[in-house]
Each structure stands twice: as structure tokens, then as C-alpha cells.
Amino acid sequence: MPRTPPPLRLRDLAVTSPGGRALLTLPKLAIAPGTATVIRGPSGAGKSTLLMALAGLIRPARGEIRWGETDLAALPEPAIARFRRETLGFVFQDHMLFEELSAAENASLAALYAPKAARAGLAARSEALLTRLGLGARGARRVDSFSGGERQRIAVARALATDPPILLADEPTASLDRANADRLVADLMSLARDGGKTVIAVSHDPALIAAADRVLHIEDGALRPESARV
Ligand SMILES: Nc1ncnc2c1ncn2[C@@H]1O[C@H](COP(=O)(O)OP(=O)(O)OP(=O)(O)O)[C@@H](O)[C@H]1O
């Protein structure tokens, strides 16, 4: 059964570095469920910081990160981890794959934490995703033998293996050639349009930016005013 993503509401958000430097300040932002949003902006602007905060991977110094009734900023770590496991898929900028594991093992890592009854389904789904992303035949190979673009696709398969209602992706097409990037852009849009998922991606990719429902522009740790409209 597809799960409906909760709406996202940020309020009075401030993220600082461990040394106390302001990295991101965001008074107010709402993102509707089932939409595709791209976060763009210059290098160092705070795009990855925002995405990590949305996933509860960074705790803000102040403010609310509300997915429906759940305020990630106010939850203890174990509850954040549970929310992430059950609700979110995350594609890291540098992929964060386990080198010594195979592509299939990386893509089905969520099975390690899933209830036993769900494991076979998860493995089958991650295998189907790898095939869809053009890597099905090489699933048994160790990740350290794959190219950057192939690794990126393995990271996408891993993020989607649990069929999460929310997908957060940091530069998901950055290492891909145009043909593979275009296929992934179409897949990401279809996750939102046909699958009802909330997709939020940091990206400079003009194709992804053009296809998105909404583009947020971040500069110097703040949203440009025209981005803040709901
Ligand atoms: N743990 C940290 N400690 C100190 N500064 C940090 C930390 N994490 C990020 N920063 C700084 O925060 C700012 C925003 O970083 P962030 O990675 O969010 O930028 P970005 O917009 O995603 O950039 P890029 O497009 O280059 O990936 C940068 O100046 C970065 O150096």
C-alpha cells in the first residue's frame, strides 16, 4: 500500500556549525506532499545543510522541522532514526556506499533492519530498482569496481528500496551522463506525479530544475525571497 507523505513545515530554522557560525537561517517554508522540489544555489550556500536537516541528520540550533505532526528538531536520536528508517530515502552527495559489499547488498541494506517478513520483498525491490537503473546484471559485483555514475545509481536504488514516501537526494544526477541523467530525472518526477511521493533534490542539473514543481534558491545560508512562496 503506498504511504502518503506528510506535509513539510519549517519555522524559525537556524543551523550553525559546531563552532557556532550561522550556516542556514530560514524563517518559514512549507512544501506540499507529492511534489518535486529542487534546491539550487552556489557552492557553499547551505543546500546540503538544508537537506541533511530535513532528514534529521543535522540538529538545528533553533526552530522546527515538521513532517506532519513530527518535529525532527524536538525528537531524541532514536526516534529520529526510526522516522528516517520508516519514512525517508536519502541519496548522499558522495553516495556513502560500502566498498566491500556488492551493488545488490548495498541496495538492500535496509533489509538488515527490516522485520524478517519484509526482507524478501525488500531484496526483490532493490534488485528490480537496480535493473531499472541499468545495473541488474552486475548486482553481485563489489561496489569498488563501479564507476562514479554507476555508484550514484546504486545509491538511488538503496534510497528507494523501502519505497519511502519521502525521497531526499543530494545532486542525484551529478555523476551521470546525459542519457542516464534524463532517465533518472523522469523517474524522480514520476515518483512524485504518479507515486505521490515528496521528492526534494539539491541539484544544478537544468533538466531537473526545469522538470520540478518548485525551485528553491539558496544563497549565503538563506532562501531568496521569491523561493519562499508556498
Ligand atoms: N560541520 C561543519 N562545520 C563547519 N562548517 C560547515 C560544516 N558543514 C558545512 N559547513 C559549511 O556550511 C556552508 C554550507 O555548506 P553546504 O555543504 O550546505 O553547502 P552546499 O550549498 O551544499 O555546497 P555544494 O554545492 O558545494 O555542495 C559551507 O560554508 C560549509 O563550509
Tab-separated table of C-alpha atoms and ligand atoms in Angstrom:
chain	number	residue	atom	x	y	z
A	1	MET	CA	0.000	0.000	0.000
A	2	PRO	CA	1.518	3.359	-0.897
A	3	ARG	CA	2.001	5.601	2.114
A	4	THR	CA	1.072	9.267	1.868
A	5	PRO	CA	3.921	11.645	2.682
A	6	PRO	CA	3.261	14.210	5.411
A	7	PRO	CA	3.451	17.919	4.552
A	8	LEU	CA	6.708	19.659	5.471
A	9	ARG	CA	6.763	22.859	7.509
A	10	LEU	CA	9.872	24.675	8.670
A	11	ARG	CA	9.679	27.521	11.121
A	12	ASP	CA	12.340	29.831	12.525
A	13	LEU	CA	15.093	27.397	11.495
A	14	ALA	CA	18.730	28.152	12.288
A	15	VAL	CA	21.572	25.718	11.662
A	16	THR	CA	25.027	26.568	12.976
A	17	SER	CA	28.433	24.911	12.660
A	18	PRO	CA	29.901	23.175	15.726
A	19	GLY	CA	31.871	26.404	16.228
A	20	GLY	CA	28.642	28.460	16.270
A	21	ARG	CA	28.881	30.001	12.767
A	22	ALA	CA	25.476	30.539	11.100
A	23	LEU	CA	25.176	28.108	8.150
A	24	LEU	CA	21.472	28.374	7.383
A	25	THR	CA	18.667	30.655	8.545
A	26	LEU	CA	15.171	30.002	7.327
A	27	PRO	CA	12.220	31.796	8.923
A	28	LYS	CA	9.449	29.870	7.150
A	29	LEU	CA	8.998	27.248	4.444
A	30	ALA	CA	6.251	24.792	3.531
A	31	ILE	CA	6.463	22.001	0.961
A	32	ALA	CA	3.321	20.232	-0.158
A	33	PRO	CA	3.194	16.423	-0.191
A	34	GLY	CA	3.560	14.640	-3.517
A	35	THR	CA	5.553	17.434	-5.151
A	36	ALA	CA	9.052	17.572	-6.649
A	37	THR	CA	11.255	20.407	-5.379
A	38	VAL	CA	14.774	21.326	-6.434
A	39	ILE	CA	17.109	23.268	-4.144
A	40	ARG	CA	19.675	25.213	-6.134
A	41	GLY	CA	22.299	27.834	-5.389
A	42	PRO	CA	26.032	28.462	-5.422
A	43	SER	CA	28.607	26.174	-3.837
A	44	GLY	CA	28.710	26.566	-0.058
A	45	ALA	CA	25.298	28.269	0.062
A	46	GLY	CA	23.828	25.766	2.521
A	47	LYS	CA	21.896	23.395	0.209
A	48	SER	CA	23.279	20.143	1.633
A	49	THR	CA	22.900	21.569	5.134
A	50	LEU	CA	19.176	22.109	4.496
A	51	LEU	CA	18.706	18.627	3.022
A	52	MET	CA	20.533	16.988	5.942
A	53	ALA	CA	18.433	18.972	8.413
A	54	LEU	CA	15.236	17.806	6.637
A	55	ALA	CA	16.412	14.224	7.177
A	56	GLY	CA	17.234	14.802	10.833
A	57	LEU	CA	20.913	14.179	10.067
A	58	ILE	CA	21.783	17.629	11.435
A	59	ARG	CA	20.126	19.012	14.539
A	60	PRO	CA	19.296	22.705	14.176
A	61	ALA	CA	20.345	25.229	16.812
A	62	ARG	CA	16.779	26.584	16.765
A	63	GLY	CA	13.424	26.106	15.099
A	64	GLU	CA	11.030	23.415	13.879
A	65	ILE	CA	11.327	20.797	11.134
A	66	ARG	CA	7.811	19.397	10.998
A	67	TRP	CA	6.897	16.471	8.807
A	68	GLY	CA	3.205	16.370	9.598
A	69	GLU	CA	2.978	16.141	13.392
A	70	THR	CA	6.599	15.042	13.782
A	71	ASP	CA	9.069	17.803	14.659
A	72	LEU	CA	12.500	16.300	13.952
A	73	ALA	CA	14.166	19.178	15.781
A	74	ALA	CA	12.469	18.165	19.023
A	75	LEU	CA	12.865	14.373	18.874
A	76	PRO	CA	15.547	12.286	20.605
A	77	GLU	CA	18.042	10.490	18.298
A	78	PRO	CA	16.439	7.010	18.377
A	79	ALA	CA	13.050	8.440	17.369
A	80	ILE	CA	14.680	10.422	14.546
A	81	ALA	CA	16.421	7.254	13.337
A	82	ARG	CA	13.104	5.381	13.388
A	83	PHE	CA	11.351	8.151	11.451
A	84	ARG	CA	14.160	8.111	8.885
A	85	ARG	CA	14.033	4.324	8.543
A	86	GLU	CA	10.281	4.242	8.092
A	87	THR	CA	9.660	7.370	6.051
A	88	LEU	CA	12.734	8.676	4.238
A	89	GLY	CA	15.087	7.665	1.487
A	90	PHE	CA	18.317	9.677	1.264
A	91	VAL	CA	20.824	9.853	-1.587
A	92	PHE	CA	24.102	11.306	-0.308
A	93	GLN	CA	26.232	13.610	-2.437
A	94	ASP	CA	29.186	11.224	-2.121
A	95	HIS	CA	26.897	8.162	-2.250
A	96	MET	CA	28.135	6.641	1.068
A	97	LEU	CA	28.278	3.088	-0.242
A	98	PHE	CA	30.043	0.210	1.482
A	99	GLU	CA	33.003	-0.577	-0.784
A	100	GLU	CA	33.450	-4.175	0.283
A	101	LEU	CA	29.787	-5.077	-0.325
A	102	SER	CA	28.200	-5.850	-3.676
A	103	ALA	CA	25.865	-3.477	-5.505
A	104	ALA	CA	22.892	-5.678	-4.556
A	105	GLU	CA	23.956	-5.805	-0.888
A	106	ASN	CA	24.347	-2.028	-0.800
A	107	ALA	CA	20.979	-1.522	-2.476
A	108	SER	CA	19.245	-3.819	0.013
A	109	LEU	CA	20.973	-2.591	3.183
A	110	ALA	CA	17.596	-1.615	4.632
A	111	ALA	CA	16.800	-5.336	4.812
A	112	LEU	CA	19.280	-5.597	7.708
A	113	TYR	CA	16.960	-3.501	9.859
A	114	ALA	CA	13.629	-4.630	8.454
A	115	PRO	CA	11.330	-7.121	10.166
A	116	LYS	CA	12.034	-10.649	8.872
A	117	ALA	CA	8.737	-10.801	6.980
A	118	ALA	CA	9.679	-7.730	4.930
A	119	ARG	CA	13.213	-8.810	3.959
A	120	ALA	CA	12.467	-10.903	0.865
A	121	GLY	CA	10.247	-8.152	-0.540
A	122	LEU	CA	12.932	-5.560	0.096
A	123	ALA	CA	15.613	-7.613	-1.625
A	124	ALA	CA	13.317	-8.162	-4.634
A	125	ARG	CA	12.501	-4.476	-4.805
A	126	SER	CA	16.129	-3.355	-4.644
A	127	GLU	CA	17.005	-5.882	-7.361
A	128	ALA	CA	14.197	-4.541	-9.569
A	129	LEU	CA	15.447	-0.984	-8.944
A	130	LEU	CA	19.000	-1.910	-9.930
A	131	THR	CA	17.647	-3.465	-13.120
A	132	ARG	CA	15.539	-0.390	-13.818
A	133	LEU	CA	18.669	1.725	-13.347
A	134	GLY	CA	20.657	-0.443	-15.779
A	135	LEU	CA	22.768	-2.354	-13.248
A	136	GLY	CA	20.752	-5.528	-12.735
A	137	ALA	CA	23.220	-7.861	-14.426
A	138	ARG	CA	26.110	-6.642	-12.272
A	139	GLY	CA	24.416	-6.716	-8.869
A	140	ALA	CA	26.846	-9.299	-7.467
A	141	ARG	CA	29.953	-7.210	-8.170
A	142	ARG	CA	31.682	-5.301	-5.390
A	143	VAL	CA	30.951	-1.603	-5.345
A	144	ASP	CA	34.640	-0.638	-5.582
A	145	SER	CA	34.607	-1.878	-9.201
A	146	PHE	CA	31.866	0.551	-10.301
A	147	SER	CA	32.214	3.988	-11.907
A	148	GLY	CA	31.003	7.205	-10.242
A	149	GLY	CA	27.784	7.266	-12.267
A	150	GLU	CA	27.092	3.612	-11.517
A	151	ARG	CA	27.643	4.210	-7.819
A	152	GLN	CA	25.219	7.087	-7.955
A	153	ARG	CA	22.561	4.789	-9.380
A	154	ILE	CA	23.250	2.178	-6.674
A	155	ALA	CA	22.769	4.924	-4.073
A	156	VAL	CA	19.428	5.833	-5.666
A	157	ALA	CA	18.325	2.178	-5.667
A	158	ARG	CA	19.255	1.917	-1.978
A	159	ALA	CA	17.296	5.051	-1.078
A	160	LEU	CA	14.184	3.746	-2.836
A	161	ALA	CA	14.376	0.123	-1.694
A	162	THR	CA	11.964	0.655	1.202
A	163	ASP	CA	9.511	2.513	-1.065
A	164	PRO	CA	9.684	5.570	1.217
A	165	PRO	CA	7.032	8.299	0.882
A	166	ILE	CA	9.795	10.949	1.010
A	167	LEU	CA	12.954	10.963	-1.107
A	168	LEU	CA	15.759	13.438	-0.382
A	169	ALA	CA	18.622	13.436	-2.867
A	170	ASP	CA	21.838	15.464	-2.952
A	171	GLU	CA	22.949	16.041	-6.559
A	172	PRO	CA	21.420	12.746	-7.759
A	173	THR	CA	22.348	13.256	-11.417
A	174	ALA	CA	25.770	14.885	-10.907
A	175	SER	CA	27.896	11.879	-11.897
A	176	LEU	CA	25.658	10.670	-14.722
A	177	ASP	CA	25.964	11.088	-18.468
A	178	ARG	CA	23.068	12.966	-20.075
A	179	ALA	CA	21.121	9.864	-21.142
A	180	ASN	CA	21.245	8.284	-17.673
A	181	ALA	CA	20.592	11.667	-16.034
A	182	ASP	CA	17.497	12.189	-18.185
A	183	ARG	CA	16.202	8.731	-17.328
A	184	LEU	CA	16.692	9.451	-13.620
A	185	VAL	CA	15.029	12.875	-13.902
A	186	ALA	CA	12.000	11.179	-15.479
A	187	ASP	CA	11.994	8.535	-12.736
A	188	LEU	CA	12.213	11.155	-9.975
A	189	MET	CA	9.339	13.137	-11.482
A	190	SER	CA	7.271	10.004	-11.828
A	191	LEU	CA	7.847	9.198	-8.137
A	192	ALA	CA	6.096	12.481	-7.330
A	193	ARG	CA	3.499	12.676	-10.139
A	194	ASP	CA	2.474	9.021	-10.320
A	195	GLY	CA	3.690	7.735	-6.967
A	196	GLY	CA	2.536	10.657	-4.809
A	197	LYS	CA	5.929	10.866	-3.088
A	198	THR	CA	7.580	14.041	-1.891
A	199	VAL	CA	10.861	14.430	-3.767
A	200	ILE	CA	13.374	17.098	-2.712
A	201	ALA	CA	16.690	17.246	-4.544
A	202	VAL	CA	19.692	19.527	-4.368
A	203	SER	CA	20.721	19.994	-7.973
A	204	HIS	CA	22.336	22.204	-10.594
A	205	ASP	CA	21.006	19.995	-13.380
A	206	PRO	CA	18.989	22.214	-15.771
A	207	ALA	CA	16.792	19.250	-16.775
A	208	LEU	CA	15.871	18.500	-13.163
A	209	ILE	CA	15.322	22.199	-12.431
A	210	ALA	CA	13.060	22.539	-15.482
A	211	ALA	CA	11.025	19.466	-14.570
A	212	ALA	CA	10.482	20.291	-10.877
A	213	ASP	CA	7.212	21.649	-9.491
A	214	ARG	CA	9.149	24.154	-7.453
A	215	VAL	CA	12.674	25.570	-7.269
A	216	LEU	CA	14.135	26.953	-4.037
A	217	HIS	CA	17.121	29.209	-4.478
A	218	ILE	CA	19.542	29.345	-1.550
A	219	GLU	CA	22.310	31.898	-1.244
A	220	ASP	CA	24.567	32.663	1.719
A	221	GLY	CA	22.588	30.410	4.030
A	222	ALA	CA	19.197	31.958	3.244
A	223	LEU	CA	16.300	31.413	0.857
A	224	ARG	CA	15.963	34.047	-1.823
A	225	PRO	CA	12.590	35.750	-1.201
A	226	GLU	CA	10.852	34.506	-4.359
A	227	SER	CA	11.520	30.911	-3.243
A	228	ALA	CA	9.560	31.198	-0.037
A	229	ARG	CA	6.111	31.308	-1.624
A	230	VAL	CA	4.049	28.201	-0.931
B	1	LIG	N1	30.369	20.643	10.096
B	1	LIG	C1	30.630	21.844	9.595
B	1	LIG	N2	31.454	22.690	10.246
B	1	LIG	C2	31.726	23.932	9.756
B	1	LIG	N3	31.225	24.398	8.603
B	1	LIG	C3	30.411	23.587	7.913
B	1	LIG	C4	30.063	22.289	8.352
B	1	LIG	N4	29.241	21.726	7.440
B	1	LIG	C5	29.089	22.644	6.467
B	1	LIG	N5	29.781	23.738	6.749
B	1	LIG	C6	29.831	24.985	5.942
B	1	LIG	O1	28.498	25.369	5.694
B	1	LIG	C7	28.364	26.001	4.445
B	1	LIG	C8	27.287	25.337	3.639
B	1	LIG	O2	27.705	24.018	3.284
B	1	LIG	P1	26.796	23.087	2.377
B	1	LIG	O3	27.514	21.775	2.219
B	1	LIG	O4	25.434	23.056	2.924
B	1	LIG	O5	26.807	23.895	1.001
B	1	LIG	P2	26.192	23.497	-0.414
B	1	LIG	O6	25.325	24.623	-0.822
B	1	LIG	O7	25.571	22.146	-0.357
B	1	LIG	O8	27.520	23.471	-1.314
B	1	LIG	P3	27.980	22.497	-2.537
B	1	LIG	O9	27.122	22.856	-3.710
B	1	LIG	O10	29.417	22.911	-2.733
B	1	LIG	O11	27.831	21.083	-2.066
B	1	LIG	C9	29.755	25.938	3.799
B	1	LIG	O12	30.385	27.176	4.013
B	1	LIG	C10	30.459	24.838	4.584
B	1	LIG	O13	31.842	25.051	4.607
